[in-house]
Each structure stands twice: as C-alpha cells, then as structure tokens.
XYZ file of C-alpha atoms in Angstrom:
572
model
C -26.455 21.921 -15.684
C -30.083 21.621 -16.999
C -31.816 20.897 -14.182
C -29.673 23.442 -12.458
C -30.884 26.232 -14.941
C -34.547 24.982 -14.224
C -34.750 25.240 -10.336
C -32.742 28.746 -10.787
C -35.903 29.845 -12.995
C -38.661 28.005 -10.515
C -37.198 30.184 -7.592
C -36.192 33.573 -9.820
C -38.768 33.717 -12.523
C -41.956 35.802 -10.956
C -45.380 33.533 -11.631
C -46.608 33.849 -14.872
C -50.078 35.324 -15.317
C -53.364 32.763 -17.197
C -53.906 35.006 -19.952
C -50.130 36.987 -20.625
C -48.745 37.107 -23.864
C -45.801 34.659 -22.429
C -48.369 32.006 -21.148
C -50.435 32.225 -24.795
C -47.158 31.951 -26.363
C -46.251 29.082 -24.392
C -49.622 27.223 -25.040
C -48.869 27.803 -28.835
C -46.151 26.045 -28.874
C -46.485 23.285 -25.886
C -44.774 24.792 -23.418
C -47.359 24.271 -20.495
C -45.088 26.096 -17.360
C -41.761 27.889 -17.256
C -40.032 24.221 -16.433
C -40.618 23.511 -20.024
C -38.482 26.177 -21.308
C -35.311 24.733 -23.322
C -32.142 24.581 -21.887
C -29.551 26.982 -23.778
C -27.201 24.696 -23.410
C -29.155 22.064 -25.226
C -30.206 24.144 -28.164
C -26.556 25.238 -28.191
C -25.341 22.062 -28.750
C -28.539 21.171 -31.423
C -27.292 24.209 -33.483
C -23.790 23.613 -33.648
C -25.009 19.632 -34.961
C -24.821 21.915 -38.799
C -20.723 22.195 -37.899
C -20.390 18.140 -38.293
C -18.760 15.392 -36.319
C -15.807 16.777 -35.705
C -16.768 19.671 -34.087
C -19.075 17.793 -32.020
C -16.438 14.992 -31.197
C -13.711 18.240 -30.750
C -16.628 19.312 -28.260
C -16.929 15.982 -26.280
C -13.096 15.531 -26.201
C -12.996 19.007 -23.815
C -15.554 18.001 -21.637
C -14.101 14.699 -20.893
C -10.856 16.601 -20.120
C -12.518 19.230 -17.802
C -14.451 16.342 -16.234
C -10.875 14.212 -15.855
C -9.642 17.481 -14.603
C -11.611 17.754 -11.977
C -11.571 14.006 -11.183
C -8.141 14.004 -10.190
C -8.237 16.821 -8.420
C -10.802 15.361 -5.977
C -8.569 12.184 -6.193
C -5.461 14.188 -5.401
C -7.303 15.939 -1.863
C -8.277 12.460 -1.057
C -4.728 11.085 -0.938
C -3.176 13.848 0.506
C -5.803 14.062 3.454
C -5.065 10.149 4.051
C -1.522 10.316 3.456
C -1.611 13.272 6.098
C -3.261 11.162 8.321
C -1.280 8.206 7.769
C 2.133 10.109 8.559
C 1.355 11.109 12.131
C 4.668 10.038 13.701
C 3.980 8.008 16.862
C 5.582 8.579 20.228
C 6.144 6.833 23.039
C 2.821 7.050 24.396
C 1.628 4.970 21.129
C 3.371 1.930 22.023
C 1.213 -0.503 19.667
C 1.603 2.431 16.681
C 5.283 2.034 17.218
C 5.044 -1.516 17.072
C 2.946 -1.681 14.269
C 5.077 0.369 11.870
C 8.408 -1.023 12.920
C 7.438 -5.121 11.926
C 5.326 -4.277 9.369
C 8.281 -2.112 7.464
C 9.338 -5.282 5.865
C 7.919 -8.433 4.933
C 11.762 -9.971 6.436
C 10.436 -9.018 10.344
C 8.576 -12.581 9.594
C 11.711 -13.888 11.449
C 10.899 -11.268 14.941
C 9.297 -14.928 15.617
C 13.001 -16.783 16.306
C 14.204 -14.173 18.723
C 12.816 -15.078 21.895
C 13.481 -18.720 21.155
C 17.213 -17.739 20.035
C 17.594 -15.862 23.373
C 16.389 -18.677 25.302
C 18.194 -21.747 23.448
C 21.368 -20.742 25.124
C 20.138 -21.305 28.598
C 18.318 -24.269 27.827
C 21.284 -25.907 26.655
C 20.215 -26.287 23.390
C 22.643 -28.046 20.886
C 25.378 -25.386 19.238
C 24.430 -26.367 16.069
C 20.906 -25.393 16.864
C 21.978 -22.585 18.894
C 23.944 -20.968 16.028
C 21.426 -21.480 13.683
C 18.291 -20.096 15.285
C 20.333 -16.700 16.559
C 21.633 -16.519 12.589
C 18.173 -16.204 11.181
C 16.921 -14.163 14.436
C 19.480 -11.269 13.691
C 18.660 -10.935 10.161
C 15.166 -9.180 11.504
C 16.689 -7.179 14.179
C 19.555 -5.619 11.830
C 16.524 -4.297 9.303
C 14.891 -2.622 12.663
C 18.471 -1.449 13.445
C 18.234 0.099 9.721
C 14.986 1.549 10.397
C 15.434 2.934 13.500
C 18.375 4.606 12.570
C 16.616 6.159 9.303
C 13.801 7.373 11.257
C 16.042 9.225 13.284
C 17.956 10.438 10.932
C 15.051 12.548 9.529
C 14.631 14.630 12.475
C 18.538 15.493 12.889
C 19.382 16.530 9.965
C 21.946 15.083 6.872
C 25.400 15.389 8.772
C 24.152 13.792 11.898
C 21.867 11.344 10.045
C 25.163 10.033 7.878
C 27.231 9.698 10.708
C 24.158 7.253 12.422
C 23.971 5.456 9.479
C 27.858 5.087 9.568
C 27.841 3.650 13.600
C 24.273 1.401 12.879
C 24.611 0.181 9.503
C 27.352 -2.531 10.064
C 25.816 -2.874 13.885
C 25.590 -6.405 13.795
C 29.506 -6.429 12.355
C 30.588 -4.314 14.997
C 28.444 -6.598 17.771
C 29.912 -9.259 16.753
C 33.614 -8.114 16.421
C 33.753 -6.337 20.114
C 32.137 -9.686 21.630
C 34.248 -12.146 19.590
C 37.185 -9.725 20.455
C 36.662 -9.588 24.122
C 36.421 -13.556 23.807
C 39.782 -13.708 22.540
C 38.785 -14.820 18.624
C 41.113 -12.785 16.667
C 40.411 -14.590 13.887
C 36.551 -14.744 14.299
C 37.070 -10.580 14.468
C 39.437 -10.352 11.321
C 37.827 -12.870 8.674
C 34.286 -11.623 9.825
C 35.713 -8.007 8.473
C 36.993 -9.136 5.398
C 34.018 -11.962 4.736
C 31.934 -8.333 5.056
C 33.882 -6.231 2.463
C 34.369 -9.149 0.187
C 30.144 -9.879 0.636
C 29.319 -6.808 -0.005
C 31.226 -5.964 -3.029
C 30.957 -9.044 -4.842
C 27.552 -10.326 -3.785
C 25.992 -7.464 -2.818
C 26.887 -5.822 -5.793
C 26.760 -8.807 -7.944
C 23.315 -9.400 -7.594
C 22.396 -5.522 -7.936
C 23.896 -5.346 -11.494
C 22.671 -9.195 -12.412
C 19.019 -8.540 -11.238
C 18.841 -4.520 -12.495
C 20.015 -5.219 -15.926
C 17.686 -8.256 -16.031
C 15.034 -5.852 -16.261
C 16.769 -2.776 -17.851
C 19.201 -2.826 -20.777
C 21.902 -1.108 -19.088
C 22.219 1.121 -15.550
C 24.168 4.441 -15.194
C 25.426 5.793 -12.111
C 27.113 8.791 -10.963
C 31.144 8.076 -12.335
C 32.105 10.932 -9.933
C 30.709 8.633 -6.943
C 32.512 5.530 -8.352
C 35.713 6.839 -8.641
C 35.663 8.511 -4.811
C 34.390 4.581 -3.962
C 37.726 3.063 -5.912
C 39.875 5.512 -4.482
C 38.481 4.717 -0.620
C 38.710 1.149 -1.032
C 41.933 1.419 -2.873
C 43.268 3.041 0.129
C 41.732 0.568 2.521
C 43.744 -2.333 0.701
C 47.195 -0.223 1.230
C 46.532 -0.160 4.681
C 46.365 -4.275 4.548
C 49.311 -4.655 1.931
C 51.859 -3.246 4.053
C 51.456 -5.254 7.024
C 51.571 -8.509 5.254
C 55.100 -6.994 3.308
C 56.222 -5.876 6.216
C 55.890 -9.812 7.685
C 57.770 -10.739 4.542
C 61.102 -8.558 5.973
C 63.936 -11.282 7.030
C 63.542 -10.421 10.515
C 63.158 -11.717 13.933
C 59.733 -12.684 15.007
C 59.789 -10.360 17.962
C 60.372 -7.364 16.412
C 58.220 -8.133 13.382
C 55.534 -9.209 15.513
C 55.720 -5.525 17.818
C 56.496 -4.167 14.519
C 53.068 -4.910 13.338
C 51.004 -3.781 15.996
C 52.494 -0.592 16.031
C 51.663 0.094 12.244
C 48.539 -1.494 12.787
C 47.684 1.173 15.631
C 48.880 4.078 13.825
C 47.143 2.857 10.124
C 43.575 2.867 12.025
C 44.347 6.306 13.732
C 44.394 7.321 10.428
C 42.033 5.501 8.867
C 39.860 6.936 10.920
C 40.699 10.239 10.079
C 39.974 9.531 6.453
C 36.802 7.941 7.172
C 35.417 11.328 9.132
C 36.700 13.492 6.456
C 35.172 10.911 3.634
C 32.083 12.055 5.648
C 32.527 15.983 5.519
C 33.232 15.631 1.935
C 30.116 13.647 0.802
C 27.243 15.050 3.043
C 28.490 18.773 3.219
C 31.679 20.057 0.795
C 30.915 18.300 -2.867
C 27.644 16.517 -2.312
C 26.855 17.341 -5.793
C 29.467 14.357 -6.631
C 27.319 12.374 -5.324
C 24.128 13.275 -6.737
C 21.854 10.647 -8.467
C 22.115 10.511 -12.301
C 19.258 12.270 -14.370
C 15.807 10.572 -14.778
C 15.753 10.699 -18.315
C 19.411 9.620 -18.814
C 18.534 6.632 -17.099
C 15.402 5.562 -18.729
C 17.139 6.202 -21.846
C 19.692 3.666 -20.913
C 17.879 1.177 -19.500
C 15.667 1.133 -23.012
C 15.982 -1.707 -24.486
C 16.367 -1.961 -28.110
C 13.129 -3.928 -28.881
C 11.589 -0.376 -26.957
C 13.030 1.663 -29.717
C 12.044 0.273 -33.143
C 8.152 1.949 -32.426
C 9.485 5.141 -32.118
C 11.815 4.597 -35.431
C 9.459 3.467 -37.328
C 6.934 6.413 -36.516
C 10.192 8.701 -36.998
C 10.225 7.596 -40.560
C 6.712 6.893 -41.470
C 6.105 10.810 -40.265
C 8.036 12.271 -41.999
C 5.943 12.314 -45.279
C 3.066 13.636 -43.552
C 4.018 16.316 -41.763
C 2.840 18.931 -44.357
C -0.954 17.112 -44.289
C -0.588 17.382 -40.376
C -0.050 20.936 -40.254
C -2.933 21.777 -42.640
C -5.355 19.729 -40.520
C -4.631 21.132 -37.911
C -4.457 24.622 -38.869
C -8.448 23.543 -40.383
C -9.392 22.713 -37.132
C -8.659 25.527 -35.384
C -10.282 27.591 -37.884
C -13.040 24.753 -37.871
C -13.859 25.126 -34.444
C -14.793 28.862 -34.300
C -17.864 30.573 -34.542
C -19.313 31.396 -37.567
C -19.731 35.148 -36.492
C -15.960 34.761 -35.694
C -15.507 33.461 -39.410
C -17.355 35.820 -40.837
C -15.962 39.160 -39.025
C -14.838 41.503 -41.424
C -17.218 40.149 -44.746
C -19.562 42.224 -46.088
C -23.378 41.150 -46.323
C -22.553 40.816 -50.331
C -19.469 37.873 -49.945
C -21.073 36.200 -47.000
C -22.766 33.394 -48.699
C -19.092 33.055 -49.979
C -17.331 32.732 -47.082
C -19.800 30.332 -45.996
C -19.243 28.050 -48.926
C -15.544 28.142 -48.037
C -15.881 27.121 -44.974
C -17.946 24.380 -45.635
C -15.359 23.458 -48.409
C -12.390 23.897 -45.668
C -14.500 21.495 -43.375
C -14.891 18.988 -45.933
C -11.448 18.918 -46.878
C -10.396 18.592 -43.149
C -12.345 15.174 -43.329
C -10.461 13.599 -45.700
C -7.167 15.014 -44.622
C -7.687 13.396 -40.655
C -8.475 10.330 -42.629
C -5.245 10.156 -44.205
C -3.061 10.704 -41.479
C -5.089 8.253 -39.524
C -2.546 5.594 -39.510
C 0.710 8.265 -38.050
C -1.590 9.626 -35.537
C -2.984 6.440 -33.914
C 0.804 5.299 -33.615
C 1.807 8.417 -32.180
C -1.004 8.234 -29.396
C 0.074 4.448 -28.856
C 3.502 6.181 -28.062
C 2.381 9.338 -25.957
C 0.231 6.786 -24.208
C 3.186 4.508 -23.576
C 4.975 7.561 -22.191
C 2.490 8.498 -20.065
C 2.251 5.545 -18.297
C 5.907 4.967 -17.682
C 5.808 8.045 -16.203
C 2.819 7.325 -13.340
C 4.788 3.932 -12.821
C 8.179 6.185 -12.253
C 6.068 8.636 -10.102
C 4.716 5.824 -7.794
C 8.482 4.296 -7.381
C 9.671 7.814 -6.612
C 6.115 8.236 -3.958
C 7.158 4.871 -2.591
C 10.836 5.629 -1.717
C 10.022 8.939 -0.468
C 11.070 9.046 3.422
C 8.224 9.873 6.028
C 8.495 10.275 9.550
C 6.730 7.731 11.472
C 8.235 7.563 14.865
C 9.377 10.362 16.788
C 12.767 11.442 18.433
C 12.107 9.660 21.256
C 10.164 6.370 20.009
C 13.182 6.312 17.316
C 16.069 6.534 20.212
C 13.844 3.721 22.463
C 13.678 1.281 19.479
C 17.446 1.670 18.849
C 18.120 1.136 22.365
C 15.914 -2.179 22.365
C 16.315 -3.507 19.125
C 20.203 -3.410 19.811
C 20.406 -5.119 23.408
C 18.551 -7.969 21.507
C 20.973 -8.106 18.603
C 23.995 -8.116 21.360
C 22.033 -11.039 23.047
C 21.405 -13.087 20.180
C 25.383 -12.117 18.751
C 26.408 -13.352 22.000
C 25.122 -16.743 21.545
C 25.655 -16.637 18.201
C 29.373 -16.148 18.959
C 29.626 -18.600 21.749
C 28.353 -21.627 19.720
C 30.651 -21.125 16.712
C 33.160 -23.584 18.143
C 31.153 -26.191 18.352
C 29.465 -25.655 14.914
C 32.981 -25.912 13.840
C 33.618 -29.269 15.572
C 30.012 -30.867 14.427
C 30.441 -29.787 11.021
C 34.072 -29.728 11.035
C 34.456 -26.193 9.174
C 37.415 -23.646 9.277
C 36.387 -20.838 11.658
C 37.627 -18.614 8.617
C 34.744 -20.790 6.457
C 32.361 -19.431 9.304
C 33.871 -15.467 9.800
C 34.284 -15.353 6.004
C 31.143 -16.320 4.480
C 28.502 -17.241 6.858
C 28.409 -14.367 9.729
C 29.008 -11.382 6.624
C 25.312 -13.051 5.574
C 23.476 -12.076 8.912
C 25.066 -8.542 9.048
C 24.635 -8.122 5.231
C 20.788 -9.789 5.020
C 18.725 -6.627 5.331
C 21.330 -4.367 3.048
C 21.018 -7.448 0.301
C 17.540 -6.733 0.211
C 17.231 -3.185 -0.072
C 20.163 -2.792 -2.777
C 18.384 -5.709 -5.206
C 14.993 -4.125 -4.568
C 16.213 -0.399 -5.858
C 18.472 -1.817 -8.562
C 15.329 -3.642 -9.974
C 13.467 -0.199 -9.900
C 16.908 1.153 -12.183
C 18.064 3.771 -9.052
C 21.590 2.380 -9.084
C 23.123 5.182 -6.986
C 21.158 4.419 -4.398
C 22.035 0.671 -4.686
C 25.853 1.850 -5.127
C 25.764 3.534 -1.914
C 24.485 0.855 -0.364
C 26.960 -2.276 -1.597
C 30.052 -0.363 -1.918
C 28.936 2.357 0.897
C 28.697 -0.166 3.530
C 32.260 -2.214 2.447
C 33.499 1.302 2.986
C 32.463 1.847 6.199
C 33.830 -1.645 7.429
C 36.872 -1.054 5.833
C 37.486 2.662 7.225
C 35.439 2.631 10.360
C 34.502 -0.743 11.894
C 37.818 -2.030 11.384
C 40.505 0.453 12.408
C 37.903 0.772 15.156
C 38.422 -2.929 16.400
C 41.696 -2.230 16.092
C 41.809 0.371 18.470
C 39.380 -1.144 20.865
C 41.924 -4.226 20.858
C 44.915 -1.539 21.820
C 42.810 -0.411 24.740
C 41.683 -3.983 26.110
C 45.344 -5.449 24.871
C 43.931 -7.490 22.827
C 46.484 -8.460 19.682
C 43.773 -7.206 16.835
C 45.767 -5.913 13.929
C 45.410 -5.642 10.093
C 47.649 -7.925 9.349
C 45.784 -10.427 7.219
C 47.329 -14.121 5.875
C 49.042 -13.383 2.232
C 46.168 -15.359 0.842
C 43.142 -13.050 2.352
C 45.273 -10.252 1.278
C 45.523 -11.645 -2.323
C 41.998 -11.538 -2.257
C 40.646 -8.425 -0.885
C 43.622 -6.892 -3.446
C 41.838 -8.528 -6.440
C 38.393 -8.036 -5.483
C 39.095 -4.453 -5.123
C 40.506 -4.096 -8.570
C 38.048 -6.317 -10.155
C 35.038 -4.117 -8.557
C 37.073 -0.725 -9.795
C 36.933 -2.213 -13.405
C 33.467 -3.045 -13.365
C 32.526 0.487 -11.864
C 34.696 2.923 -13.621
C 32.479 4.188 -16.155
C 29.582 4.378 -14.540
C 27.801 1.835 -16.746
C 26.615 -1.665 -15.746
C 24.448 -4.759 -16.994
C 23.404 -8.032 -16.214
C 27.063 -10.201 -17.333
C 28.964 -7.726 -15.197
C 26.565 -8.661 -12.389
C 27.156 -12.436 -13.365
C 30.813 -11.904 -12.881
C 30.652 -10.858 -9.811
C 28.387 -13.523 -8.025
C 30.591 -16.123 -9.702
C 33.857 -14.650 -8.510
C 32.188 -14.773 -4.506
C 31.192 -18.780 -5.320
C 34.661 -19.409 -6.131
C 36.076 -17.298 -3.226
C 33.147 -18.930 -0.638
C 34.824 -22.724 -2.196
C 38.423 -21.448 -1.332
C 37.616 -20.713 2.454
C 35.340 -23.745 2.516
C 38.390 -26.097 1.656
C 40.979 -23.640 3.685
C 42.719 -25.935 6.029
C 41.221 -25.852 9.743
C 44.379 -25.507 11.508
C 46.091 -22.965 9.688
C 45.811 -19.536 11.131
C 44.925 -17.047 8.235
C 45.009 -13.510 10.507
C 47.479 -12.859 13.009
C 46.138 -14.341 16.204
C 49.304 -16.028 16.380
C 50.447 -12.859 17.542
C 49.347 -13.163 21.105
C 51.490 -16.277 22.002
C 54.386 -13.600 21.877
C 52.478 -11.430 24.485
C-alpha cells in the first residue's frame, strides 16, 4: 500500500517548484522529493504504538484475517475453475476419456488385466480349476464398471429411473449367473447362489460395515425408520420361503406336492414382484423422507468417543469460575480498541486529562485480566481448533462422495452394453467349469453357489459399504448391505422363478429345511442387531462370525444330497 500511495503522488502531484515554500520545507526537514513524503499509513500505525501491545497485536490479528480472507477466496476460484474443467462428461467421440475414467474409478479395475485371459482359457482348454478361477477374479472388475456405469446413468435420468437401474444392474452378475446356470439345467447352482447372496450380504457385508465403522467411531446411528422398512421386506421374503418347505412337510403324495409347489412358487414371485415395484414407489417418491440420512451432528456426537469428551469437560468446569473476568476483558477491549476522539466524545476540555487517565487505567487493568484467563482461553482455542478441523475433514468426505457426471447418456449406455457382454462371457465359463472344480476339489455344488459365487457378485458392493462405514455414513452403507439382499430376495429371485415358468424349467422357492433354517435365523438375527438404529464394532463381530460358521456348515454339507428342489424335475 506504500509504494502504491507513492507512484499515485509521482503521477498526480504537479512538480514542485526550487524555491516554494513546500520544497524549503522539505529541505528543512530531509525530505529531498515528494517520494520522501511518509506514508499515512505508517505514521498511523507509529501513533497508535502509545495504545500498547494489544492494540497493536488486536491490529495484526485483522489483517491476517483479511489477508486469509482473501487467500481462500483466490483458492476457492482456483478449484472451482479446475473442478469445472475436470467434470466435462465425455462422449462417445472421447473414447480414451471414457476409458480413462471408467478403470481409474477404482483401484479394484487392477484385475481388467484377467479378462481377456479368462475369456480365452475356455477355448484353450485350459484346466476347470484354472478356468473357474481366473473368470472369478475377472468378474469382480467388471461388476464395479457394471456399478459405475449404471450410476453415471442414473444422474442424467433422474431418481425413479436411476433406482430402478440400480435395482436391474446391481445384482447383474447374480442375475448372469442364475439365467445361464438356469438355462443349463443347475437348479441348484441357481437357488444356493440366491441364498449364498442374501446370506453374504447381510452377514458379511454387514458384518464387516459395523466391525470396521465402530473400529474407528464409538458407535454409528442410522435412520430406525429405514431399518424397520428393511426387517419388514426381508421378513416378508422369508414367508415366501417358509411356506413352501411346510407345505413339503403335508403327508401327501409326491405328485401333487411336487405340482403343488410350483404353483405357489409361481404365484409367490408374481407377487413378490409386485411388492418389490411398490417397495420402489415408496422409497424414491411417496416417504423418501424415511429414508433420509441421519443428522451430521447426531452422528459425530455418537461416534465420539469418550476419551474425545473429557477436554471439553474439563474446560466446562474449569470455565466456569472465570466467566465474570472474561466478560470484563472483553468488554475492555472493545472499549480499548477505539479511538481516543471516540473515547473522549462528550468530555469537556476541563475532565479530559481525566478520561485519559481512565483509560490508561482500563488498559492496564485489561493486561492483567487476559493474563489470568490465559490458561481457559488457550484450551478453548485448542478446542475451536479441534472443531474446525473435523469439520474441513467432514467437508472433504462429503466433496469426495459427491456424484459428478463424467460420461454422457450415450458413453454411459455403450459401457453398460460392453462391460455386460463381458461379464456374460466370463459367467459363462465361470458356470461351465463348476463341475469339474467340484470333482478336483471334491466340494458340494451348494459349498460353491453358497459361499464362493455370492463373493464375485458381492466384491465391488463389499468395498464400497466398508469404505463409507469407515467414513461413519452408515445409511449409505445400510442401503447398500441390506439394499442389495433385498433386491435378490424380491427381484432377482421371483424373477428366476418366472423365467424358469417360461423356459419350463423346475426353479421354485422351495429351499431344503436346513437353508430355510438359515435364511429364517439370519433374518431375525440381522432385525435384532438393526432395530434401534444403533451399531458398534461387537455387533459387527457377531455377524462375521455367524457367516464363518454358516460358510463351515455348507463346506461339510454332504455332496450328494440335494438341498433345493431340483429333484423336482425327475417328476416332469
């Protein structure tokens, strides 16, 4: 600002005669040109030196803020100008931008590399075992592009039509699998694959969400209203399973138990179905504020642990004492930093040396009160600071999970299109060497549909529901675990079952009384653990532990007992 002030008066100021009263005066008192004039600003500042530190360090404390000020607000353009630039959503005729965004979305598209050889280990007779093995780790990849595609074009068509996407393409790889292992004739494949899904994604899905969250955070909230609709769904999905396996118990003959079934079967997914769609309406446009994420502050309150909150009790009662010698400093500051004109307004010329003396007496005392309350202050700064910087780490979570458009309409629609003729490909193969994994290895195909295939499908939605439970957004994660078991439970299946009806294929939900047992208790197990909305790391524990012991069950289930009803099709 100086040297600002100087040029303005080089270029304004008219030239100053030898011999003017200015110029004499100027070579009284050293001046030699008009460049040598003082500053205001400076002398300003050298008269108010008579006010003390304070005011001076009151004085440096606002320039810093105006110069922070105007920091981040050149800081702020910067971002937004890249952040506009890096948002340009790429069409088709940006084939490498496409490319680009789509592997580099996750750090799991590491595994694009096994596709090509998965697609062409089948033809080169590669050994099943090796077959099956290559295709399981290629799909994982190709189901989070099948994710991303799907969200990207979900942003251009709105909520309603952007659910009902993410309802067909987020169990793609479960469906893939089912209609290929269903026109193959593997009932069972098709019916433990379902239930190795639900049972996944409830129990180790959600397991490792409330193990790994609460880890981190003391305890996680979610919306109860949510949890509740999610018990009553899946509670409803397990009474359409119950009543074919009773209705097997009747003391009847085979035949007509047998037709029996099918026809309930046929009937249960019409109206599954029916459910399902309406489950839709109701979430994305009737009562979406049920399903609304739980306040930002209730949740950092609850995930604060209680080593977090003995700083702020401690300054709670160490304050209290000085809250009187507070509110006189800082009542003496504002009065210290005015002018003394200000001050002195109103005083005639006969008390002015007095007021003078008081305020130098009200300055004084200022001193001694700030260093009094030193100690409160400094701990209340260490908390405001503390504050303030869980806040810009909140902030960057919430500007990292904010959806962008990257692709367009059309780029989206193309890499859906692709992305899933490779993951039929690859689920093909995948399918068609699953016999003789089960010979080399000698497994139960209800080992392989139950624990094994549910990890491909469930690989990318394992990742993204651990990664937002860390960051403590557990409705998110919710929607995600128990979401997805909903959608194979209301949709994919009663969809098989249909498909079956139409290719007369024998695919019911009629499930062995064992896998009935446990979808029944996994169901009421998960509605425990979710019913009031409140979760932590043991619940999480539980969980995982109660999918090892189911995993150890199916790994020693017999091999030649039939656990669905594929036996069904013997009566034609």
């Amino acid at each position: 600002m100086p040297n600002i002030f100087k040029r303005i008066l080089r270029r304004d100021s008219p030239p100053t005669p030898l011999h003017s009263p200015q110029a004499t005066q100027f070579e009284g008192s050293g001046i030699r040109s008009s460049s040598d004039i003082p500053d205001p600003i400076t002398e300003r500042r050298r008269s108010s030196k008579h006010w003390g530190p304070r005011a001076a360090n009151y004085a440096n404390r606002v320039a810093r803020r105006s110069t922070d000020s105007r920091r981040q607000t050149s800081t702020s353009a910067t971002s937004s100008a890249e952040n506009t630039g890096k948002t340009r959503p790429a069409g088709l005729k940006d084939p490498l931008l496409i490319l680009r965004r789509s592997v580099f979305a996750s750090w799991i598209n590491v595994l694009l590399v096994l596709v090509p050889v998965g697609i062409a280990s089948h033809p080169a007779h590669f050994p099943d075992v090796a077959v099956f093995i290559i295709n399981f780790f290629a799909i994982i990849p190709l189901a989070k592009l099948l994710g991303y595609a799907t969200e990207q074009l979900a942003l251009h068509l709105g909520d309603a039509v952007g659910g009902l996407l993410n309802a067909t393409f987020g169990n793609a790889v479960e469906l893939l699998v089912g209609i290929l292992a269903l026109v193959k004739g593997e009932i069972e494949i098709v019916q433990t694959s379902l239930v190795g899904s639900i049972l996944s994604n409830l129990l180790l899905v959600g397991g490792c969400c409330f193990f790994f969250g609460g880890i981190k955070n003391n305890e996680q909230v979610f919306n109860s209203h949510a949890a509740q609709s999610y018990g009553s769904l899946l509670a409803m999905a397990i009474l359409a399973t119950l009543l074919p396996a009773a209705y097997n118990s009747l003391n009847a003959k085979d035949a007509e138990l047998k037709s029996g079934t099918l026809t309930m079967s046929h009937v249960t997914a019409i109206f599954l179905l029916i459910i399902y769609i309406a489950y839709l309406f109701f979430q994305l446009k009737t009562h979406t504020n049920l399903f609304s994420a739980v306040p930002l502050e209730e949740r950092r309150e609850a995930a604060r642990k209680p080593s977090d909150n003995e700083p702020a009790a401690e300054e709670e009662s160490s304050g209290g004492a000085s809250n009187a010698d507070r509110t006189r400093a800082a009542s003496n500051e504002e009065l210290m930093t005015q002018s003394p004109q200000d001050i002195t307004i109103g005083v005639t010329p006969a008390h002015s040396q007095t007021a003078a003396t008081s305020t130098a007496e009200l300055v004084k005392n200022n001193a001694d009160i700030v260093e009094e309350t030193k100690e409160p202050v400094s701990k209340e700064a260490v908390l405001e600071t503390k504050t303030e910087q869980a806040e810009k780490d909140n902030n960057a979570d919430d500007e990292e999970d904010e959806e962008e458009v990257e692709l367009t309409i059309l780029a989206s629609m193309a890499l859906l299109a692709i992305v899933t003729g490779l993951t039929g490909v690859c689920a093909e193969f995948l399918v068609d060497s699953i016999d003789g994994l089960t010979d080399k290895w000698n497994l139960s195909p209800s080992f392989v549909g139950m624990v094994l295939l549910p990890i491909v499908g469930n690989a990318a939605e394992h990742v993204t529901a651990v990664t937002v439970a860390i960051r403590n957004k557990m409705d998110l994660a919710m929607g995600v675990a128990v979401g997805s078991s909903i959608q194979i439970a209301l949709f994919v299946m009663p969809l098989l079952c249909i498909l079956g009806w139409i290719i007369d294929k024998p695919m019911t939900i009629y499930f062995s009384p064992f896998t009935t047992v446990v979808l029944f208790v996994t169901v009421l197990l998960v509605n425990y653990i979710i019913g009031d909305g409140r979760t932590n790391w043991l619940e999480g524990l539980v969980l995982i532990i109660a999918y090892i012991i189911v995993g150890v069950a199916y790994f020693l289930y017999p091999k030649d007992m039939d656990t669905t009803s594929s036996s069904l099709g013997s009566s034609g």
